[in-house]
Structures are given as structure tokens and as C-alpha cells.
Amino acid sequence: MMTSEQIYREGAYKGVAMGIYLSIASLFMLAGNGTVLSLVALAMLIGVPFFQHRLMLAAYKKHRCATGFAGLWLLGIVVFIGASLICAAATYAYLAYINPNFIDNLLLQTAELYRQSPELQQTDFFRGLSIAIENGLTFSAADFCIEMILLTIFSGSILSILLALLIKNQRVKQY
């Protein structure tokens, strides 16, 4: 049986790999602005479940398949906790220092898109967005990254439930 210490250690090591992967995807998405980089980022995001499966399965095999469902799930959560912190740090660096106007420009582009359609101008979203822009109530890079951390951990936890079930129910050749 994998001990708690082994689960956290493996999760931390695998979290670095996932964090680098997610950071590259995030930076491609932010820097892409509708170019090929955005498509590469989208493909990378689609590949996250497969990469996470590979990371979890490698740890499972390394420890001779000696952990239960809860241990595998915890391993997946720890991977995403570490990964989300690394990805958020890289994203914050981009949003705060490389392209500090990214969020404001994106909100202005969204408002302009809504302004071009009479039907969309009548929506509550457009009215709220317009008020937020006029009053300077947009969010900061830190706000964005905190939300990113929470979303990544939550969605990674849900994904890890499914992957833990899959790994426990598949026949695995031990090393």
C-alpha cells in the first residue's frame, strides 16, 4: 500500500510535469490571440486527461499497484494542486509583466462584439460588462490566477476520480 508520504511525494513530482504542461498550454492560449498557438493550446488541453492518466498509472506501477481507489484519487488531486500553482505563477507573470493590458483588452473586445448586435446589446451580460468597464471594476491578473487555481484543482479532482476508477479496473502489468 502506498503510504501518505509516497502519495504526496509522487504527486509533487508528477505535479511539476503537469504544471509545466499546463503552463505551456496557458501561455500559448494567452499569446496566441487567435493564431495557430491557440489551436496548439486547445490540443494540449484536450490531451490533459491522457497525460494525467499516464502520470497516475506510472506512479501506480512504480509502487507495484499497491494502493486503493482513494490513494489514486488523492494522488491525482495532489498532482493538480502542484500543477495549478505552477501554471498560475507562469500565467501571472505573463499577465502582470509581459502583457498587463490583456484582460482589459479582452473585455473591451467582448463589449465591442456585443455592441455590434442589437439583440446582444439587450442582454444583462452586456449591461453588466459595460458598467464594469466604465467604472474600472475589471479584475486583476491576481484575481484571474486565483480563479484559475480553484478551477484547475476542482476539475482535476473530478478528472482524477474517473482516472482512478479506470486505473483500478484495468489490467496493469507491473514492472
PDB file of C-alpha atoms in Angstrom:
ATOM      1  CA  MET A   1       0.000   0.000   0.000  1.00  0.00           C
ATOM      2  CA  MET A   2       1.316   3.446  -0.880  1.00  0.00           C
ATOM      3  CA  THR A   3       1.835   5.496   2.249  1.00  0.00           C
ATOM      4  CA  SER A   4       0.578   9.057   2.547  1.00  0.00           C
ATOM      5  CA  GLU A   5       4.149  10.284   2.235  1.00  0.00           C
ATOM      6  CA  GLN A   6       4.639   8.341  -1.004  1.00  0.00           C
ATOM      7  CA  ILE A   7       1.370   9.666  -2.425  1.00  0.00           C
ATOM      8  CA  TYR A   8       2.318  13.264  -1.659  1.00  0.00           C
ATOM      9  CA  ARG A   9       5.885  12.816  -2.948  1.00  0.00           C
ATOM     10  CA  GLU A  10       4.735  11.199  -6.202  1.00  0.00           C
ATOM     11  CA  GLY A  11       2.002  13.820  -6.566  1.00  0.00           C
ATOM     12  CA  ALA A  12       4.507  16.622  -6.121  1.00  0.00           C
ATOM     13  CA  TYR A  13       6.920  15.193  -8.686  1.00  0.00           C
ATOM     14  CA  LYS A  14       4.180  14.466 -11.185  1.00  0.00           C
ATOM     15  CA  GLY A  15       2.642  17.877 -10.426  1.00  0.00           C
ATOM     16  CA  VAL A  16       5.775  19.592 -11.713  1.00  0.00           C
ATOM     17  CA  ALA A  17       5.441  17.812 -15.060  1.00  0.00           C
ATOM     18  CA  MET A  18       1.726  18.603 -15.288  1.00  0.00           C
ATOM     19  CA  GLY A  19       2.402  22.192 -14.187  1.00  0.00           C
ATOM     20  CA  ILE A  20       4.899  22.722 -16.985  1.00  0.00           C
ATOM     21  CA  TYR A  21       2.462  21.157 -19.459  1.00  0.00           C
ATOM     22  CA  LEU A  22      -0.429  23.381 -18.312  1.00  0.00           C
ATOM     23  CA  SER A  23       1.828  26.458 -18.231  1.00  0.00           C
ATOM     24  CA  ILE A  24       2.825  25.945 -21.846  1.00  0.00           C
ATOM     25  CA  ALA A  25      -0.825  25.479 -22.830  1.00  0.00           C
ATOM     26  CA  SER A  26      -1.850  28.599 -20.897  1.00  0.00           C
ATOM     27  CA  LEU A  27       0.900  30.754 -22.361  1.00  0.00           C
ATOM     28  CA  PHE A  28       0.138  29.530 -25.880  1.00  0.00           C
ATOM     29  CA  MET A  29      -3.529  30.376 -25.342  1.00  0.00           C
ATOM     30  CA  LEU A  30      -2.773  33.847 -23.985  1.00  0.00           C
ATOM     31  CA  ALA A  31      -0.096  34.698 -26.537  1.00  0.00           C
ATOM     32  CA  GLY A  32      -1.909  33.081 -29.457  1.00  0.00           C
ATOM     33  CA  ASN A  33      -4.692  35.638 -29.889  1.00  0.00           C
ATOM     34  CA  GLY A  34      -6.489  33.550 -32.494  1.00  0.00           C
ATOM     35  CA  THR A  35      -3.416  32.121 -34.198  1.00  0.00           C
ATOM     36  CA  VAL A  36      -2.021  28.626 -34.569  1.00  0.00           C
ATOM     37  CA  LEU A  37      -0.699  28.806 -30.997  1.00  0.00           C
ATOM     38  CA  SER A  38      -4.284  28.871 -29.748  1.00  0.00           C
ATOM     39  CA  LEU A  39      -5.019  25.684 -31.666  1.00  0.00           C
ATOM     40  CA  VAL A  40      -1.918  24.039 -30.207  1.00  0.00           C
ATOM     41  CA  ALA A  41      -3.084  25.107 -26.736  1.00  0.00           C
ATOM     42  CA  LEU A  42      -6.525  23.655 -27.386  1.00  0.00           C
ATOM     43  CA  ALA A  43      -4.979  20.357 -28.489  1.00  0.00           C
ATOM     44  CA  MET A  44      -2.837  20.344 -25.352  1.00  0.00           C
ATOM     45  CA  LEU A  45      -5.876  20.941 -23.148  1.00  0.00           C
ATOM     46  CA  ILE A  46      -7.686  18.065 -24.837  1.00  0.00           C
ATOM     47  CA  GLY A  47      -4.629  15.941 -24.032  1.00  0.00           C
ATOM     48  CA  VAL A  48      -4.701  16.688 -20.285  1.00  0.00           C
ATOM     49  CA  PRO A  49      -6.757  13.597 -19.332  1.00  0.00           C
ATOM     50  CA  PHE A  50      -4.396  11.336 -21.289  1.00  0.00           C
ATOM     51  CA  PHE A  51      -1.310  12.941 -19.743  1.00  0.00           C
ATOM     52  CA  GLN A  52      -2.824  12.720 -16.253  1.00  0.00           C
ATOM     53  CA  HIS A  53      -3.669   9.045 -16.838  1.00  0.00           C
ATOM     54  CA  ARG A  54      -0.090   8.377 -17.840  1.00  0.00           C
ATOM     55  CA  LEU A  55       1.276  10.169 -14.753  1.00  0.00           C
ATOM     56  CA  MET A  56      -1.064   8.375 -12.354  1.00  0.00           C
ATOM     57  CA  LEU A  57      -0.505   4.986 -13.977  1.00  0.00           C
ATOM     58  CA  ALA A  58       3.284   5.397 -13.792  1.00  0.00           C
ATOM     59  CA  ALA A  59       3.106   6.084 -10.050  1.00  0.00           C
ATOM     60  CA  TYR A  60       0.675   3.198  -9.571  1.00  0.00           C
ATOM     61  CA  LYS A  61       3.004   0.776 -11.373  1.00  0.00           C
ATOM     62  CA  LYS A  62       6.077   2.124  -9.579  1.00  0.00           C
ATOM     63  CA  HIS A  63       4.522   1.189  -6.254  1.00  0.00           C
ATOM     64  CA  ARG A  64       3.512  -2.277  -7.512  1.00  0.00           C
ATOM     65  CA  CYS A  65      -0.181  -1.440  -7.907  1.00  0.00           C
ATOM     66  CA  ALA A  66      -0.409  -1.315  -4.129  1.00  0.00           C
ATOM     67  CA  THR A  67      -2.904   1.435  -3.490  1.00  0.00           C
ATOM     68  CA  GLY A  68      -6.638   1.680  -3.429  1.00  0.00           C
ATOM     69  CA  PHE A  69      -9.070   3.961  -5.174  1.00  0.00           C
ATOM     70  CA  ALA A  70      -8.791   6.679  -2.505  1.00  0.00           C
ATOM     71  CA  GLY A  71      -5.000   6.707  -2.731  1.00  0.00           C
ATOM     72  CA  LEU A  72      -5.098   7.057  -6.509  1.00  0.00           C
ATOM     73  CA  TRP A  73      -7.684   9.814  -6.284  1.00  0.00           C
ATOM     74  CA  LEU A  74      -5.569  11.676  -3.719  1.00  0.00           C
ATOM     75  CA  LEU A  75      -2.532  11.256  -5.968  1.00  0.00           C
ATOM     76  CA  GLY A  76      -4.434  12.871  -8.835  1.00  0.00           C
ATOM     77  CA  ILE A  77      -5.588  15.745  -6.638  1.00  0.00           C
ATOM     78  CA  VAL A  78      -2.050  16.396  -5.389  1.00  0.00           C
ATOM     79  CA  VAL A  79      -0.789  16.412  -8.984  1.00  0.00           C
ATOM     80  CA  PHE A  80      -3.336  19.083  -9.886  1.00  0.00           C
ATOM     81  CA  ILE A  81      -2.648  21.164  -6.766  1.00  0.00           C
ATOM     82  CA  GLY A  82       1.021  21.422  -7.683  1.00  0.00           C
ATOM     83  CA  ALA A  83       0.274  21.858 -11.370  1.00  0.00           C
ATOM     84  CA  SER A  84      -2.241  24.631 -10.758  1.00  0.00           C
ATOM     85  CA  LEU A  85       0.229  26.607  -8.642  1.00  0.00           C
ATOM     86  CA  ILE A  86       2.953  26.343 -11.287  1.00  0.00           C
ATOM     87  CA  CYS A  87       0.553  27.219 -14.111  1.00  0.00           C
ATOM     88  CA  ALA A  88      -0.894  30.159 -12.178  1.00  0.00           C
ATOM     89  CA  ALA A  89       2.596  31.525 -11.478  1.00  0.00           C
ATOM     90  CA  ALA A  90       3.502  31.383 -15.174  1.00  0.00           C
ATOM     91  CA  THR A  91       0.158  32.903 -16.165  1.00  0.00           C
ATOM     92  CA  TYR A  92       0.518  35.666 -13.577  1.00  0.00           C
ATOM     93  CA  ALA A  93       3.992  36.518 -14.875  1.00  0.00           C
ATOM     94  CA  TYR A  94       2.573  36.835 -18.390  1.00  0.00           C
ATOM     95  CA  LEU A  95      -0.476  38.871 -17.364  1.00  0.00           C
ATOM     96  CA  ALA A  96       1.331  41.147 -14.915  1.00  0.00           C
ATOM     97  CA  TYR A  97       4.637  41.776 -16.675  1.00  0.00           C
ATOM     98  CA  ILE A  98       4.551  40.761 -20.340  1.00  0.00           C
ATOM     99  CA  ASN A  99       1.030  41.779 -21.388  1.00  0.00           C
ATOM    100  CA  PRO A 100      -0.534  43.746 -18.497  1.00  0.00           C
ATOM    101  CA  ASN A 101      -3.417  45.045 -20.648  1.00  0.00           C
ATOM    102  CA  PHE A 102      -4.530  41.597 -21.813  1.00  0.00           C
ATOM    103  CA  ILE A 103      -7.590  41.295 -19.561  1.00  0.00           C
ATOM    104  CA  ASP A 104      -8.797  44.849 -20.179  1.00  0.00           C
ATOM    105  CA  ASN A 105      -8.306  44.497 -23.940  1.00  0.00           C
ATOM    106  CA  LEU A 106     -10.188  41.201 -23.961  1.00  0.00           C
ATOM    107  CA  LEU A 107     -13.106  42.754 -22.066  1.00  0.00           C
ATOM    108  CA  LEU A 108     -13.148  45.741 -24.445  1.00  0.00           C
ATOM    109  CA  GLN A 109     -13.153  43.401 -27.465  1.00  0.00           C
ATOM    110  CA  THR A 110     -16.022  41.436 -25.943  1.00  0.00           C
ATOM    111  CA  ALA A 111     -18.008  44.620 -25.298  1.00  0.00           C
ATOM    112  CA  GLU A 112     -17.381  45.782 -28.870  1.00  0.00           C
ATOM    113  CA  LEU A 113     -18.569  42.450 -30.235  1.00  0.00           C
ATOM    114  CA  TYR A 114     -21.787  42.730 -28.210  1.00  0.00           C
ATOM    115  CA  ARG A 115     -22.209  46.366 -29.244  1.00  0.00           C
ATOM    116  CA  GLN A 116     -22.369  45.320 -32.922  1.00  0.00           C
ATOM    117  CA  SER A 117     -25.514  43.240 -32.408  1.00  0.00           C
ATOM    118  CA  PRO A 118     -28.814  44.861 -31.339  1.00  0.00           C
ATOM    119  CA  GLU A 119     -30.018  41.595 -29.762  1.00  0.00           C
ATOM    120  CA  LEU A 120     -26.853  41.167 -27.723  1.00  0.00           C
ATOM    121  CA  GLN A 121     -26.975  44.786 -26.544  1.00  0.00           C
ATOM    122  CA  GLN A 122     -30.185  43.969 -24.674  1.00  0.00           C
ATOM    123  CA  THR A 123     -28.606  41.235 -22.550  1.00  0.00           C
ATOM    124  CA  ASP A 124     -27.847  41.619 -18.861  1.00  0.00           C
ATOM    125  CA  PHE A 125     -24.314  40.422 -19.538  1.00  0.00           C
ATOM    126  CA  PHE A 126     -23.625  43.326 -21.893  1.00  0.00           C
ATOM    127  CA  ARG A 127     -25.105  45.879 -19.492  1.00  0.00           C
ATOM    128  CA  GLY A 128     -23.053  44.473 -16.609  1.00  0.00           C
ATOM    129  CA  LEU A 129     -19.893  44.348 -18.695  1.00  0.00           C
ATOM    130  CA  SER A 130     -20.378  47.944 -19.858  1.00  0.00           C
ATOM    131  CA  ILE A 131     -20.878  49.169 -16.292  1.00  0.00           C
ATOM    132  CA  ALA A 132     -17.816  47.250 -15.090  1.00  0.00           C
ATOM    133  CA  ILE A 133     -15.629  48.704 -17.852  1.00  0.00           C
ATOM    134  CA  GLU A 134     -16.903  52.270 -17.349  1.00  0.00           C
ATOM    135  CA  ASN A 135     -16.321  52.126 -13.586  1.00  0.00           C
ATOM    136  CA  GLY A 136     -12.981  50.314 -13.757  1.00  0.00           C
ATOM    137  CA  LEU A 137     -14.344  47.251 -11.972  1.00  0.00           C
ATOM    138  CA  THR A 138     -12.468  44.710 -14.056  1.00  0.00           C
ATOM    139  CA  PHE A 139     -10.406  42.023 -12.375  1.00  0.00           C
ATOM    140  CA  SER A 140      -6.651  41.895 -11.954  1.00  0.00           C
ATOM    141  CA  ALA A 141      -4.104  39.301 -13.012  1.00  0.00           C
ATOM    142  CA  ALA A 142      -4.021  38.021  -9.422  1.00  0.00           C
ATOM    143  CA  ASP A 143      -7.819  37.620  -9.387  1.00  0.00           C
ATOM    144  CA  PHE A 144      -7.648  35.697 -12.654  1.00  0.00           C
ATOM    145  CA  CYS A 145      -4.907  33.400 -11.365  1.00  0.00           C
ATOM    146  CA  ILE A 146      -6.691  32.663  -8.080  1.00  0.00           C
ATOM    147  CA  GLU A 147      -9.783  31.636 -10.018  1.00  0.00           C
ATOM    148  CA  MET A 148      -7.554  29.566 -12.301  1.00  0.00           C
ATOM    149  CA  ILE A 149      -6.090  27.714  -9.312  1.00  0.00           C
ATOM    150  CA  LEU A 150      -9.523  26.922  -7.895  1.00  0.00           C
ATOM    151  CA  LEU A 151     -10.932  25.794 -11.243  1.00  0.00           C
ATOM    152  CA  THR A 152      -7.892  23.651 -12.053  1.00  0.00           C
ATOM    153  CA  ILE A 153      -7.930  21.890  -8.689  1.00  0.00           C
ATOM    154  CA  PHE A 154     -11.685  21.286  -8.837  1.00  0.00           C
ATOM    155  CA  SER A 155     -11.722  19.993 -12.409  1.00  0.00           C
ATOM    156  CA  GLY A 156      -8.551  17.981 -11.762  1.00  0.00           C
ATOM    157  CA  SER A 157     -10.213  16.383  -8.761  1.00  0.00           C
ATOM    158  CA  ILE A 158     -13.209  15.341 -10.843  1.00  0.00           C
ATOM    159  CA  LEU A 159     -10.937  14.031 -13.601  1.00  0.00           C
ATOM    160  CA  SER A 160      -8.884  12.114 -11.035  1.00  0.00           C
ATOM    161  CA  ILE A 161     -11.984  10.302  -9.765  1.00  0.00           C
ATOM    162  CA  LEU A 162     -12.625   8.969 -13.249  1.00  0.00           C
ATOM    163  CA  LEU A 163      -8.994   8.102 -13.884  1.00  0.00           C
ATOM    164  CA  ALA A 164      -8.610   6.365 -10.515  1.00  0.00           C
ATOM    165  CA  LEU A 165     -11.619   4.198 -11.361  1.00  0.00           C
ATOM    166  CA  LEU A 166     -10.190   3.464 -14.802  1.00  0.00           C
ATOM    167  CA  ILE A 167      -6.745   2.560 -13.481  1.00  0.00           C
ATOM    168  CA  LYS A 168      -8.119   0.355 -10.702  1.00  0.00           C
ATOM    169  CA  ASN A 169     -10.320  -1.530 -13.179  1.00  0.00           C
ATOM    170  CA  GLN A 170      -7.776  -2.083 -15.941  1.00  0.00           C
ATOM    171  CA  ARG A 171      -5.270  -4.880 -16.025  1.00  0.00           C
ATOM    172  CA  VAL A 172      -1.888  -3.379 -15.323  1.00  0.00           C
ATOM    173  CA  LYS A 173       1.420  -5.107 -15.924  1.00  0.00           C
ATOM    174  CA  GLN A 174       3.748  -4.415 -13.032  1.00  0.00           C
ATOM    175  CA  TYR A 175       7.384  -3.514 -13.530  1.00  0.00           C
TER     176      TYR A 175
END
